[in-house]
């Protein structure tokens, strides 16, 4: 079978047009889930799909499905997609690449006047990032049977607004019950968000699985006191205690090379006054590993270590598990279809494990799934300087198109 | 000379009445400088002083002077005072004790129908705390010739409002040029804000001097990146770098027992998202010691140490000195007058060095000055649980009254 190719310039133009919605001063993008900017990104996407002859439906968690019909009515869709919502200081390509490459696949199929056996669908999953509303990947999580709808719809943001209210407000509370929609296959194209492909000079990462991760919220309570008169030896300094635990979290990641990860991304200090010893600190823990047994061990050891540290620093500690996402391996035949497409197209490639969570992890619970990575400059993501070249977007979209055709017939 | 005594119940009633203004749920007080609550604390104080027959004047930095006349027109006032503004989560006695004990001194002199040779004044210094507007002790600082008036008046809070604008807004921009007012002597009564007197079972601290302190603002810049895919060894994690520096600051305090102090009270993390490695952290340093040479050495060593640490952690560092307050020794004859009053009254006492900065430090630049401490429960201050007993307030006010009489004749 000859390799069909996408229109590189058309794909790049769509990426740049979407990037203007919520554009930030340093080149990035800020479209938090269910804000007006989220809607302003969704609406043009829906219109572009309809212009390609797709039927667009929306489910009860705001997930969008744009269907290009196939010849065989008994076949379920071969689907692809990702997310359009971003980090507060996000880039232009995280999630967006997967959505607009899917659109480019539909446009290329139309250009070539190809009729597929199975329908082909492009999807947008609501609130992948989990910044404004926890948990991340909440809507694909409901779709994949990980959460009940209410668990996600009822979560409130820091201003007290609920996911469900905001979803209705932006006009994307759809009719189809989330989870009723069935795929035959699901692929997700995404930027690597790490430096490995670039360092190895590979054009494509064939993603065989995803790291598991654990998120915890920690609250430390010591005692507020005056910075001047209070002798060092009687202090119950929650800032010092938190600093010791940051080191423990990073050590947990360093102790399991090359895949272990440990991060403290968020911290809040009270009362946060320069001449008062902080009596309270809230911080988050993010630990990751692709091996479930190792991830369990990392988490258990770290939780024990921070409890001992709290005792040594005379503070009280309360730890809550926020998210428990198990490592997964993707469907072997999907991975094989991607590998086959990459080899036919002649791209330099390697197998990789995804360091980040993706909607595909949740979809893999209900449909055969795999992912395709392209490199991004310096591995940067969750950063306005996130960058790819048009040729790289084209490469990823070509692999996606051919992997889809391999399935859809 | 017989010992004159204050009216303990009247003093306590005034303290409790003032505490209702800006009262907080856990028993504390929140009256930030130049807010409406600050005004609501000042107005009754002025009225109470006028009811005692005082002439009340206000200077251009909002400092209040309530004068009880003396017999000898050539004498300058023997003054006392402190501050009425509080920390965000402050207590009822920090500063307020010194002001209302001064008022109780005036009331007691009136009760006893005593005519002093020199006038007696009670003062309120604007914005001692330095929370809303830096620097702390700014208005006594202008009075003492440490700052030019504009330096303090032009500072803006986080909402962009200037000290000068807010001072006018609450109606305390007075006519007298700040610094023109002359004292013969100044005493300040204050809670210790530390645990030493209580632990030593002393009723009064004869304050011989004040610790110096240095405040710095530090900004660390690493690189925002995704917590999952970014390998540990390529990270430029500003949170980890800050954690290492918190330890260095605390060690700087611990390395100079018993008087050395090191505190990180304030920290701000960017972008502060749980799955993003923080690329930027802002934090504050507070180091203290009563010996100027030791304080210099502590500060110099610490600044070198955090620069080396920044290099090891691959982050950029920028350090700014915010305040440089030299240690001071109080006027020997003032200290002797306090000691004499304490011994005549028969209170258990010890000499102490103040661990906190006070307006008295600035006043000591232009008038003979000393301070009187009473213990506070568990040494807690800058904390809603700050607590003293009525007997302790009475003890301090009695010492103040007799030290003032010793001077005022």
PDB file of C-alpha atoms in Angstrom, chain A residues 78-206:
ATOM      1  CA  UNK A  78     -11.060   4.035  14.233  1.00  0.00           C
ATOM      2  CA  UNK A  79     -10.503   7.106  16.341  1.00  0.00           C
ATOM      3  CA  UNK A  80      -7.806   9.608  17.224  1.00  0.00           C
ATOM      4  CA  UNK A  81      -7.691  12.732  19.357  1.00  0.00           C
ATOM      5  CA  UNK A  82      -6.253  14.556  22.338  1.00  0.00           C
ATOM      6  CA  UNK A  83      -7.111  17.784  24.229  1.00  0.00           C
ATOM      7  CA  UNK A  84      -7.451  21.490  23.516  1.00  0.00           C
ATOM      8  CA  UNK A  85      -7.239  22.806  27.111  1.00  0.00           C
ATOM      9  CA  UNK A  86      -3.790  23.981  28.279  1.00  0.00           C
ATOM     10  CA  UNK A  87      -1.635  24.698  31.347  1.00  0.00           C
ATOM     11  CA  UNK A  88      -1.713  28.269  32.717  1.00  0.00           C
ATOM     12  CA  UNK A  89       1.684  28.969  31.066  1.00  0.00           C
ATOM     13  CA  UNK A  90       1.320  26.256  28.448  1.00  0.00           C
ATOM     14  CA  UNK A  91       2.598  25.807  24.935  1.00  0.00           C
ATOM     15  CA  UNK A  92       0.891  25.707  21.531  1.00  0.00           C
ATOM     16  CA  UNK A  93       1.309  21.986  20.836  1.00  0.00           C
ATOM     17  CA  UNK A  94       0.607  19.971  24.018  1.00  0.00           C
ATOM     18  CA  UNK A  95      -2.676  18.222  23.166  1.00  0.00           C
ATOM     19  CA  UNK A  96      -3.455  20.551  20.275  1.00  0.00           C
ATOM     20  CA  UNK A  97      -1.134  18.673  17.932  1.00  0.00           C
ATOM     21  CA  UNK A  98      -3.091  15.456  18.419  1.00  0.00           C
ATOM     22  CA  UNK A  99      -6.438  17.133  17.759  1.00  0.00           C
ATOM     23  CA  UNK A 100      -5.435  19.129  14.690  1.00  0.00           C
ATOM     24  CA  UNK A 101      -3.354  16.293  13.212  1.00  0.00           C
ATOM     25  CA  UNK A 102      -6.563  14.253  13.451  1.00  0.00           C
ATOM     26  CA  UNK A 103      -8.400  16.985  11.564  1.00  0.00           C
ATOM     27  CA  UNK A 104      -5.588  16.992   8.966  1.00  0.00           C
ATOM     28  CA  UNK A 105      -6.069  13.222   8.604  1.00  0.00           C
ATOM     29  CA  UNK A 106      -9.749  13.806   7.763  1.00  0.00           C
ATOM     30  CA  UNK A 107      -8.867  16.568   5.288  1.00  0.00           C
ATOM     31  CA  UNK A 108      -6.214  14.351   3.617  1.00  0.00           C
ATOM     32  CA  UNK A 109      -8.666  11.455   3.294  1.00  0.00           C
ATOM     33  CA  UNK A 110     -11.133  13.860   1.674  1.00  0.00           C
ATOM     34  CA  UNK A 111      -8.426  15.255  -0.654  1.00  0.00           C
ATOM     35  CA  UNK A 112      -7.572  11.717  -1.751  1.00  0.00           C
ATOM     36  CA  UNK A 113     -11.278  10.850  -2.012  1.00  0.00           C
ATOM     37  CA  UNK A 114     -10.657   7.719   0.024  1.00  0.00           C
ATOM     38  CA  UNK A 115     -13.627   5.815   1.391  1.00  0.00           C
ATOM     39  CA  UNK A 116     -12.633   3.810   4.469  1.00  0.00           C
ATOM     40  CA  UNK A 117     -14.383   0.644   5.629  1.00  0.00           C
ATOM     41  CA  UNK A 118     -14.692   1.799   9.232  1.00  0.00           C
ATOM     42  CA  UNK A 119     -15.650   5.359  10.170  1.00  0.00           C
ATOM     43  CA  UNK A 120     -12.784   7.621  11.239  1.00  0.00           C
ATOM     44  CA  UNK A 121     -13.297   9.906  14.238  1.00  0.00           C
ATOM     45  CA  UNK A 122     -11.392  12.809  15.733  1.00  0.00           C
ATOM     46  CA  UNK A 123     -12.012  13.488  19.441  1.00  0.00           C
ATOM     47  CA  UNK A 124     -11.370  16.278  21.935  1.00  0.00           C
ATOM     48  CA  UNK A 125     -11.265  15.228  25.610  1.00  0.00           C
ATOM     49  CA  UNK A 126     -12.359  17.848  28.137  1.00  0.00           C
ATOM     50  CA  UNK A 127      -9.992  19.024  30.914  1.00  0.00           C
ATOM     51  CA  UNK A 128      -6.985  16.838  30.296  1.00  0.00           C
ATOM     52  CA  UNK A 129      -4.661  19.171  32.247  1.00  0.00           C
ATOM     53  CA  UNK A 130      -6.457  19.138  35.607  1.00  0.00           C
ATOM     54  CA  UNK A 131      -5.257  22.631  36.557  1.00  0.00           C
ATOM     55  CA  UNK A 132      -8.573  24.357  37.132  1.00  0.00           C
ATOM     56  CA  UNK A 133     -10.549  21.246  38.092  1.00  0.00           C
ATOM     57  CA  UNK A 134      -9.017  18.057  39.443  1.00  0.00           C
ATOM     58  CA  UNK A 135      -8.497  15.347  38.483  1.00  0.00           C
ATOM     59  CA  UNK A 136      -6.469  15.653  35.307  1.00  0.00           C
ATOM     60  CA  UNK A 137      -7.823  13.567  32.392  1.00  0.00           C
ATOM     61  CA  UNK A 138     -11.154  13.595  34.183  1.00  0.00           C
ATOM     62  CA  UNK A 139     -13.423  13.387  31.149  1.00  0.00           C
ATOM     63  CA  UNK A 140     -11.498  10.617  29.390  1.00  0.00           C
ATOM     64  CA  UNK A 141     -11.484   9.043  32.840  1.00  0.00           C
ATOM     65  CA  UNK A 142     -15.285   8.928  32.916  1.00  0.00           C
ATOM     66  CA  UNK A 143     -15.291   7.658  29.309  1.00  0.00           C
ATOM     67  CA  UNK A 144     -12.896   4.872  30.283  1.00  0.00           C
ATOM     68  CA  UNK A 145     -14.905   3.870  33.343  1.00  0.00           C
ATOM     69  CA  UNK A 146     -12.333   5.150  35.868  1.00  0.00           C
ATOM     70  CA  UNK A 147     -14.684   7.724  37.445  1.00  0.00           C
ATOM     71  CA  UNK A 148     -18.448   8.077  37.772  1.00  0.00           C
ATOM     72  CA  UNK A 149     -19.742  11.194  35.974  1.00  0.00           C
ATOM     73  CA  UNK A 150     -20.763  12.953  39.215  1.00  0.00           C
ATOM     74  CA  UNK A 151     -17.247  12.568  40.624  1.00  0.00           C
ATOM     75  CA  UNK A 152     -15.991  14.841  37.842  1.00  0.00           C
ATOM     76  CA  UNK A 153     -19.023  17.080  37.284  1.00  0.00           C
ATOM     77  CA  UNK A 154     -19.319  18.099  40.932  1.00  0.00           C
ATOM     78  CA  UNK A 155     -15.700  19.200  41.502  1.00  0.00           C
ATOM     79  CA  UNK A 156     -15.389  22.927  42.195  1.00  0.00           C
ATOM     80  CA  UNK A 157     -12.575  25.279  41.238  1.00  0.00           C
ATOM     81  CA  UNK A 158     -10.904  27.702  43.702  1.00  0.00           C
ATOM     82  CA  UNK A 159     -13.722  30.216  43.048  1.00  0.00           C
ATOM     83  CA  UNK A 160     -16.381  27.636  43.931  1.00  0.00           C
ATOM     84  CA  UNK A 161     -17.675  27.046  40.388  1.00  0.00           C
ATOM     85  CA  UNK A 162     -18.419  23.436  39.486  1.00  0.00           C
ATOM     86  CA  UNK A 163     -17.213  21.589  36.387  1.00  0.00           C
ATOM     87  CA  UNK A 164     -20.835  20.799  35.468  1.00  0.00           C
ATOM     88  CA  UNK A 165     -21.969  24.420  35.793  1.00  0.00           C
ATOM     89  CA  UNK A 166     -19.068  25.697  33.726  1.00  0.00           C
ATOM     90  CA  UNK A 167     -19.529  22.976  31.071  1.00  0.00           C
ATOM     91  CA  UNK A 168     -23.153  24.074  30.617  1.00  0.00           C
ATOM     92  CA  UNK A 169     -22.140  27.716  30.691  1.00  0.00           C
ATOM     93  CA  UNK A 170     -19.832  27.295  27.690  1.00  0.00           C
ATOM     94  CA  UNK A 171     -22.469  25.247  25.870  1.00  0.00           C
ATOM     95  CA  UNK A 172     -20.742  21.855  25.754  1.00  0.00           C
ATOM     96  CA  UNK A 173     -22.924  19.740  28.033  1.00  0.00           C
ATOM     97  CA  UNK A 174     -23.831  17.172  25.381  1.00  0.00           C
ATOM     98  CA  UNK A 175     -26.655  14.676  25.103  1.00  0.00           C
ATOM     99  CA  UNK A 176     -24.808  11.361  24.764  1.00  0.00           C
ATOM    100  CA  UNK A 177     -24.046   9.707  28.097  1.00  0.00           C
ATOM    101  CA  UNK A 178     -20.278   9.740  28.485  1.00  0.00           C
ATOM    102  CA  UNK A 179     -18.961   6.223  27.968  1.00  0.00           C
ATOM    103  CA  UNK A 180     -21.729   5.046  25.636  1.00  0.00           C
ATOM    104  CA  UNK A 181     -19.593   5.897  22.601  1.00  0.00           C
ATOM    105  CA  UNK A 182     -17.610   2.886  21.359  1.00  0.00           C
ATOM    106  CA  UNK A 183     -14.312   2.823  19.441  1.00  0.00           C
ATOM    107  CA  UNK A 184     -12.712  -0.029  17.570  1.00  0.00           C
ATOM    108  CA  UNK A 185      -9.232   1.500  18.002  1.00  0.00           C
ATOM    109  CA  UNK A 186      -7.802   4.702  19.426  1.00  0.00           C
ATOM    110  CA  UNK A 187      -4.514   6.406  18.576  1.00  0.00           C
ATOM    111  CA  UNK A 188      -3.104   9.562  20.158  1.00  0.00           C
ATOM    112  CA  UNK A 189      -0.349  11.661  18.565  1.00  0.00           C
ATOM    113  CA  UNK A 190       1.462  13.887  21.060  1.00  0.00           C
ATOM    114  CA  UNK A 191       4.700  15.784  21.566  1.00  0.00           C
ATOM    115  CA  UNK A 192       7.132  13.825  23.747  1.00  0.00           C
ATOM    116  CA  UNK A 193       7.349  16.581  26.422  1.00  0.00           C
ATOM    117  CA  UNK A 194      10.769  15.213  27.298  1.00  0.00           C
ATOM    118  CA  UNK A 195      14.297  15.357  25.813  1.00  0.00           C
ATOM    119  CA  UNK A 196      14.883  11.706  24.927  1.00  0.00           C
ATOM    120  CA  UNK A 197      13.889  11.538  21.210  1.00  0.00           C
ATOM    121  CA  UNK A 198      15.750  14.761  20.432  1.00  0.00           C
ATOM    122  CA  UNK A 199      18.885  13.555  22.222  1.00  0.00           C
ATOM    123  CA  UNK A 200      18.722  10.228  20.325  1.00  0.00           C
ATOM    124  CA  UNK A 201      18.053  12.047  17.014  1.00  0.00           C
ATOM    125  CA  UNK A 202      14.847  10.094  16.354  1.00  0.00           C
ATOM    126  CA  UNK A 203      11.887  11.475  14.401  1.00  0.00           C
ATOM    127  CA  UNK A 204       9.209   9.259  15.953  1.00  0.00           C
ATOM    128  CA  UNK A 205       8.701   7.536  19.305  1.00  0.00           C
ATOM    129  CA  UNK A 206       6.679   4.317  19.159  1.00  0.00           C
TER     130      UNK A 206
END
